[in-house]
């Protein structure tokens, strides 16, 4: 990969409701900048949270922390800055029901200092994003979230080359041409979350998940397009053991060769991800991961759904069914050690077993 320098030099306005929580069944908005606010709190010794699976469920995080509350939603009268940064635009609260609506904006300008082509000299690389999010909490057990973004963007060459090859924005999806050399694309995510009890949460939605500590993951990354999924999040032994089962419908960058539509659809695949995280004392966490990608299409056409893929026992799919199914399996190990209040160590290992 050639060296490059991609610098955000100017942000006109970012208006995002980045940390707004009411219902215990809601999830904390999934973004790197947002989760940096939590790191120094949730990684303290004795704080039993599975920090290596994101997004966090709000009921598993202690929100009664002053530095976190400073970023939290404020209701009522506020100065313009507070209104812009923290207060909901629309807030409707009734008994056992809350509804919040907020606009989403992100305007930015980028320069690629490593690009010496004529394209870099002739275009302004900017991002123009407008959208809206809606949150609803019912009986403090059901949380509904949906958001939509509309984007226009002119991309640096190292990103533009990818778009030209695959006709998708990395992590964002399909594109349409915009003006001369730009792209128009949309993005949406949504979920319904239900707290069955204090130890079990069910989530069905369209979005991303992340397994691991740090910015990147060898196991399950958020550097992908949003996908439909069902997650079952269970805790045991007062939070010292956390087990997450995720069943996902995915698609590859390859398109089906024979098609009847104007634009060939992407080849579908199915994902089953199991992650078991254990606290071994106050400082050490050990996580075991199994990810199975099941083939759903070949040259004969669409393949049948594999019922064994929903078995919720980690390791069983790969041992019993993988050799006969042609599935791809990733085994992983995640280690996290809390040295003190300011230093944490983490490591990952993964093995890709292709049949």
Coordinates of C-alpha atoms in Angstrom, one line a residue:
X1 CA 0.0 0.0 0.0
X2 CA 1.4 3.3 -1.0
X3 CA 2.1 5.9 1.7
X4 CA -0.5 8.6 2.1
X5 CA -1.5 11.5 4.3
X6 CA -5.1 12.2 4.7
X7 CA -5.8 15.2 6.9
X8 CA -9.1 16.7 8.0
X9 CA -8.2 20.4 7.7
X10 CA -11.6 22.1 8.3
X11 CA -14.8 21.0 9.9
X12 CA -17.6 23.5 9.3
X13 CA -20.2 22.0 11.6
X14 CA -20.7 18.7 13.3
X15 CA -24.1 18.4 15.1
X16 CA -24.7 14.9 16.3
X17 CA -26.6 13.7 19.3
X18 CA -23.6 11.6 20.4
X19 CA -24.4 10.5 23.9
X20 CA -28.1 10.6 24.5
X21 CA -29.5 7.9 26.8
X22 CA -32.8 7.4 28.5
X23 CA -34.0 3.8 28.2
X24 CA -31.8 1.0 29.7
X25 CA -32.3 -1.1 26.6
X26 CA -30.7 1.5 24.4
X27 CA -27.2 1.2 23.0
X28 CA -24.5 3.9 23.3
X29 CA -23.9 5.5 19.9
X30 CA -21.2 3.5 18.1
X31 CA -18.3 5.8 17.0
X32 CA -14.6 5.9 17.9
X33 CA -14.7 9.5 19.2
X34 CA -17.7 8.8 21.4
X35 CA -16.2 5.7 23.0
X36 CA -13.0 7.5 23.9
X37 CA -15.1 9.2 26.6
X38 CA -15.7 5.9 28.3
X39 CA -12.2 4.4 28.2
X40 CA -10.8 5.9 31.4
X41 CA -14.0 4.9 33.3
X42 CA -15.0 1.5 32.1
X43 CA -11.5 0.2 32.2
X44 CA -11.0 0.7 35.9
X45 CA -10.3 -2.3 38.0
X46 CA -13.4 -3.9 39.5
X47 CA -15.6 -2.5 36.7
X48 CA -17.2 -5.6 35.2
X49 CA -18.1 -4.6 31.7
X50 CA -17.3 -6.5 28.5
X51 CA -15.3 -3.6 26.9
X52 CA -14.4 -5.8 23.9
X53 CA -17.9 -6.0 22.4
X54 CA -19.4 -2.8 21.0
X55 CA -21.8 -1.1 21.0
X56 CA -22.3 -1.0 24.8
X57 CA -25.7 -1.6 26.2
X58 CA -26.4 1.5 28.4
X59 CA -27.8 -0.6 31.3
X60 CA -24.3 -2.1 31.6
X61 CA -22.5 1.2 32.0
X62 CA -22.5 3.5 35.1
X63 CA -23.7 6.8 33.7
X64 CA -23.6 8.5 37.1
X65 CA -20.1 9.9 36.4
X66 CA -19.7 13.6 36.3
X67 CA -17.4 13.7 33.2
X68 CA -19.9 11.5 31.3
X69 CA -22.9 13.5 32.5
X70 CA -21.4 16.6 31.1
X71 CA -21.8 15.0 27.7
X72 CA -25.3 13.7 28.4
X73 CA -28.7 14.9 27.2
X74 CA -29.9 18.1 28.9
X75 CA -33.7 18.8 29.0
X76 CA -35.2 22.2 29.6
X77 CA -34.0 25.7 29.0
X78 CA -30.4 26.0 27.7
X79 CA -28.1 28.5 26.1
X80 CA -27.6 28.3 22.3
X81 CA -24.4 26.3 22.7
X82 CA -26.0 23.8 25.0
X83 CA -29.0 23.5 22.6
X84 CA -26.7 22.9 19.7
X85 CA -24.4 20.4 21.4
X86 CA -26.5 18.6 24.0
X87 CA -30.2 19.2 24.1
X88 CA -32.6 17.3 21.9
X89 CA -34.4 19.2 19.2
X90 CA -37.7 17.4 19.9
X91 CA -38.3 15.8 23.2
X92 CA -41.7 14.2 24.1
X93 CA -42.0 12.5 27.4
X94 CA -45.1 10.7 28.7
X95 CA -45.6 8.0 31.3
X96 CA -43.6 5.0 30.1
X97 CA -42.8 6.6 26.8
X98 CA -40.1 8.9 25.5
X99 CA -39.6 10.2 21.9
X100 CA -36.5 12.2 20.8
X101 CA -35.7 13.6 17.3
X102 CA -32.5 15.2 16.2
X103 CA -30.9 16.5 13.0
X104 CA -27.5 15.2 12.0
X105 CA -24.9 17.3 10.1
X106 CA -21.3 16.9 9.1
X107 CA -19.6 19.2 6.8
X108 CA -15.9 18.7 6.2
X109 CA -13.0 19.5 3.9
X110 CA -10.0 17.1 3.3
X111 CA -6.6 17.4 1.7
X112 CA -4.4 14.5 0.6
X113 CA -0.8 15.8 0.8
X114 CA 0.5 12.6 -0.8
X115 CA -1.5 13.1 -4.0
X116 CA 0.4 14.9 -6.8
X117 CA -2.1 14.1 -9.6
X118 CA -4.1 16.7 -11.6
X119 CA -7.3 15.4 -10.0
X120 CA -6.0 16.6 -6.6
X121 CA -5.4 20.1 -8.1
X122 CA -8.7 20.4 -9.8
X123 CA -11.1 19.2 -7.0
X124 CA -12.0 20.2 -3.5
X125 CA -12.3 17.0 -1.4
X126 CA -15.3 17.8 0.8
X127 CA -18.0 15.9 2.6
X128 CA -21.6 17.1 2.9
X129 CA -23.8 15.1 5.2
X130 CA -27.4 15.8 6.4
X131 CA -29.6 13.5 8.2
X132 CA -31.9 12.8 11.1
X133 CA -32.2 10.3 14.0
X134 CA -35.2 9.2 16.0
X135 CA -35.2 7.4 19.4
X136 CA -38.1 6.0 21.3
X137 CA -38.2 4.3 24.7
X138 CA -41.2 2.2 25.8
X139 CA -41.7 1.0 29.4
X140 CA -38.0 1.4 30.0
X141 CA -37.5 -2.1 28.4
X142 CA -37.9 -1.5 24.7
X143 CA -35.8 1.0 22.8
X144 CA -36.3 1.9 19.1
X145 CA -33.6 3.7 17.1
X146 CA -33.3 4.8 13.5
X147 CA -31.1 7.2 11.6
X148 CA -30.6 8.3 8.0
X149 CA -27.8 10.2 6.3
X150 CA -27.7 11.7 2.8
X151 CA -24.2 12.5 1.5
X152 CA -22.4 14.2 -1.3
X153 CA -18.6 13.7 -1.4
X154 CA -15.5 14.2 -3.5
X155 CA -13.0 11.6 -2.5
X156 CA -9.2 11.6 -2.5
X157 CA -7.6 9.3 -5.1
X158 CA -6.8 6.4 -2.8
X159 CA -10.5 6.1 -1.9
X160 CA -11.7 7.0 -5.4
X161 CA -9.8 4.1 -6.9
X162 CA -11.7 1.7 -4.7
X163 CA -15.0 3.3 -5.6
X164 CA -14.2 3.1 -9.3
X165 CA -13.4 -0.7 -9.0
X166 CA -16.4 -1.8 -6.8
X167 CA -19.0 1.0 -7.3
X168 CA -19.4 1.4 -3.5
X169 CA -18.0 3.8 -0.9
X170 CA -15.9 1.8 1.7
X171 CA -18.2 1.2 4.7
X172 CA -21.0 3.2 3.2
X173 CA -22.6 1.3 0.3
X174 CA -23.7 2.0 -3.3
X175 CA -23.1 5.3 -5.0
X176 CA -24.6 7.6 -7.7
X177 CA -22.6 10.1 -9.7
X178 CA -22.6 13.7 -8.3
X179 CA -21.5 16.6 -10.5
X180 CA -18.1 16.1 -12.1
X181 CA -16.2 13.5 -10.2
X182 CA -18.2 13.4 -7.0
X183 CA -20.5 10.8 -5.5
X184 CA -24.0 10.8 -3.9
X185 CA -24.8 8.0 -1.4
X186 CA -27.1 7.3 1.5
X187 CA -26.6 5.5 4.8
X188 CA -29.1 4.3 7.4
X189 CA -29.2 2.1 10.5
X190 CA -31.9 1.0 12.9
X191 CA -32.6 -1.4 15.7
X192 CA -35.1 -2.6 18.2
X193 CA -33.7 -3.6 21.6
X194 CA -35.5 -5.4 24.4
X195 CA -34.4 -6.1 27.9
X196 CA -35.9 -9.5 28.8
X197 CA -34.4 -9.1 32.2
X198 CA -31.3 -7.6 33.8
X199 CA -29.1 -10.4 32.4
X200 CA -30.5 -10.8 28.9
X201 CA -30.9 -8.4 26.0
X202 CA -32.2 -9.1 22.5
X203 CA -31.4 -6.7 19.6
X204 CA -32.6 -6.9 16.0
X205 CA -31.4 -4.3 13.7
X206 CA -29.4 -3.0 10.8
X207 CA -25.9 -1.8 11.7
X208 CA -22.4 -2.8 12.8
X209 CA -20.7 -4.6 15.7
X210 CA -17.1 -4.7 16.9
X211 CA -15.2 -7.3 18.8
X212 CA -11.9 -6.4 20.5
X213 CA -10.1 -3.6 22.2
X214 CA -8.5 -0.7 20.4
X215 CA -9.1 0.9 17.1
X216 CA -8.9 -2.2 14.8
X217 CA -10.0 -5.8 15.1
X218 CA -8.8 -9.1 13.6
X219 CA -12.1 -10.7 14.8
X220 CA -15.2 -8.7 13.9
X221 CA -14.6 -5.2 12.6
X222 CA -16.8 -2.1 12.1
X223 CA -15.0 -1.3 8.8
X224 CA -17.9 -2.8 6.8
X225 CA -21.3 -1.8 5.4
X226 CA -24.3 -2.0 7.8
X227 CA -25.9 -5.4 7.8
X228 CA -29.1 -7.0 9.3
X229 CA -28.4 -8.9 12.4
X230 CA -29.9 -10.4 15.6
X231 CA -27.8 -10.3 18.8
X232 CA -28.4 -12.1 22.0
X233 CA -26.4 -10.6 24.8
X234 CA -26.3 -12.6 28.0
X235 CA -24.4 -12.0 31.3
X236 CA -23.7 -14.5 34.1
X237 CA -22.1 -14.5 37.5
X238 CA -22.8 -10.8 38.4
X239 CA -21.4 -9.6 35.0
X240 CA -18.0 -11.4 35.2
X241 CA -19.1 -13.6 32.2
X242 CA -20.6 -12.2 29.1
X243 CA -21.7 -14.3 26.1
X244 CA -22.9 -12.7 22.8
X245 CA -24.4 -14.5 19.9
X246 CA -24.9 -12.6 16.6
X247 CA -26.6 -13.9 13.5
X248 CA -26.1 -11.7 10.4
X249 CA -27.0 -11.5 6.7
X250 CA -24.0 -10.2 4.8
X251 CA -22.9 -9.5 1.3
X252 CA -19.6 -9.6 -0.5
X253 CA -18.2 -7.2 -3.1
X254 CA -18.7 -9.7 -5.8
X255 CA -21.8 -9.5 -7.9
X256 CA -24.0 -12.3 -9.2
X257 CA -23.0 -12.9 -12.8
X258 CA -26.4 -13.8 -14.2
X259 CA -29.1 -11.3 -13.2
X260 CA -32.4 -9.8 -14.5
X261 CA -32.1 -6.4 -12.8
X262 CA -30.4 -3.2 -14.2
X263 CA -27.7 -3.5 -11.6
X264 CA -26.4 -6.9 -10.6
X265 CA -27.0 -7.6 -6.8
X266 CA -24.1 -8.5 -4.6
X267 CA -23.6 -12.1 -3.6
X268 CA -25.1 -12.9 -0.2
X269 CA -23.5 -14.8 2.6
X270 CA -24.5 -15.6 6.2
X271 CA -22.5 -14.9 9.3
X272 CA -22.7 -16.6 12.8
X273 CA -20.5 -14.9 15.5
X274 CA -20.1 -16.1 19.1
X275 CA -18.0 -14.3 21.6
X276 CA -17.4 -15.4 25.2
X277 CA -15.7 -12.9 27.5
X278 CA -14.6 -13.7 31.1
X279 CA -13.2 -11.5 33.9
X280 CA -10.4 -13.4 35.6
X281 CA -10.1 -11.2 38.6
X282 CA -10.3 -7.3 38.6
X283 CA -7.5 -6.8 36.0
X284 CA -7.6 -9.5 33.4
X285 CA -10.2 -10.3 30.7
X286 CA -10.0 -13.3 28.3
X287 CA -12.3 -13.5 25.3
X288 CA -12.9 -16.4 22.9
X289 CA -14.3 -15.8 19.4
X290 CA -15.8 -18.0 16.7
X291 CA -16.9 -16.5 13.4
X292 CA -18.5 -18.7 10.7
X293 CA -19.3 -17.4 7.2
X294 CA -21.8 -19.7 5.5
X295 CA -21.9 -19.8 1.7
X296 CA -25.4 -18.8 0.3
X297 CA -24.6 -18.8 -3.4
X298 CA -22.7 -20.7 -6.0
X299 CA -22.8 -21.3 -9.7
X300 CA -26.0 -23.2 -9.4
X301 CA -27.8 -20.3 -7.8
X302 CA -28.9 -19.4 -4.3
X303 CA -28.2 -22.0 -1.6
X304 CA -30.7 -23.0 1.1
X305 CA -30.5 -21.6 4.6
X306 CA -28.5 -23.8 6.9
X307 CA -30.4 -24.5 10.2
X308 CA -27.3 -25.6 12.0
X309 CA -26.0 -22.0 11.8
X310 CA -28.3 -20.9 14.6
X311 CA -26.8 -23.2 17.2
X312 CA -25.7 -20.9 20.0
X313 CA -22.8 -23.0 21.3
X314 CA -19.4 -21.5 20.6
X315 CA -17.2 -24.0 18.7
X316 CA -19.9 -26.5 17.8
X317 CA -20.6 -25.2 14.3
X318 CA -17.0 -25.3 13.2
X319 CA -16.3 -28.8 14.7
X320 CA -19.5 -30.6 13.5
X321 CA -20.6 -28.8 10.3
X322 CA -17.8 -26.8 8.8
X323 CA -16.0 -29.7 7.0
X324 CA -19.1 -30.6 5.1
X325 CA -20.5 -27.1 4.5
X326 CA -17.7 -25.3 2.8
X327 CA -17.9 -22.5 5.4
X328 CA -15.1 -20.2 6.3
X329 CA -14.2 -20.1 10.1
X330 CA -12.2 -17.6 12.1
X331 CA -11.1 -18.5 15.6
X332 CA -10.0 -15.7 17.8
X333 CA -8.6 -14.9 21.2
X334 CA -8.8 -11.4 22.8
X335 CA -6.7 -10.4 25.9
X336 CA -7.2 -7.3 28.0
X337 CA -5.2 -6.4 31.1
X338 CA -5.8 -3.3 33.3
X339 CA -2.3 -2.3 34.6
X340 CA -3.5 0.8 36.5
X341 CA -5.8 3.8 36.1
X342 CA -4.1 5.1 33.0
X343 CA -2.4 2.1 31.3
X344 CA -4.2 -0.9 29.7
X345 CA -2.7 -3.6 27.6
X346 CA -4.5 -5.7 25.0
X347 CA -3.8 -8.2 22.3
X348 CA -5.6 -10.3 19.7
X349 CA -4.9 -13.5 17.8
X350 CA -6.9 -15.0 15.0
X351 CA -6.7 -18.1 12.9
X352 CA -8.5 -18.3 9.6
X353 CA -9.6 -21.9 8.8
X354 CA -10.8 -22.2 5.2
X355 CA -12.2 -25.6 4.2

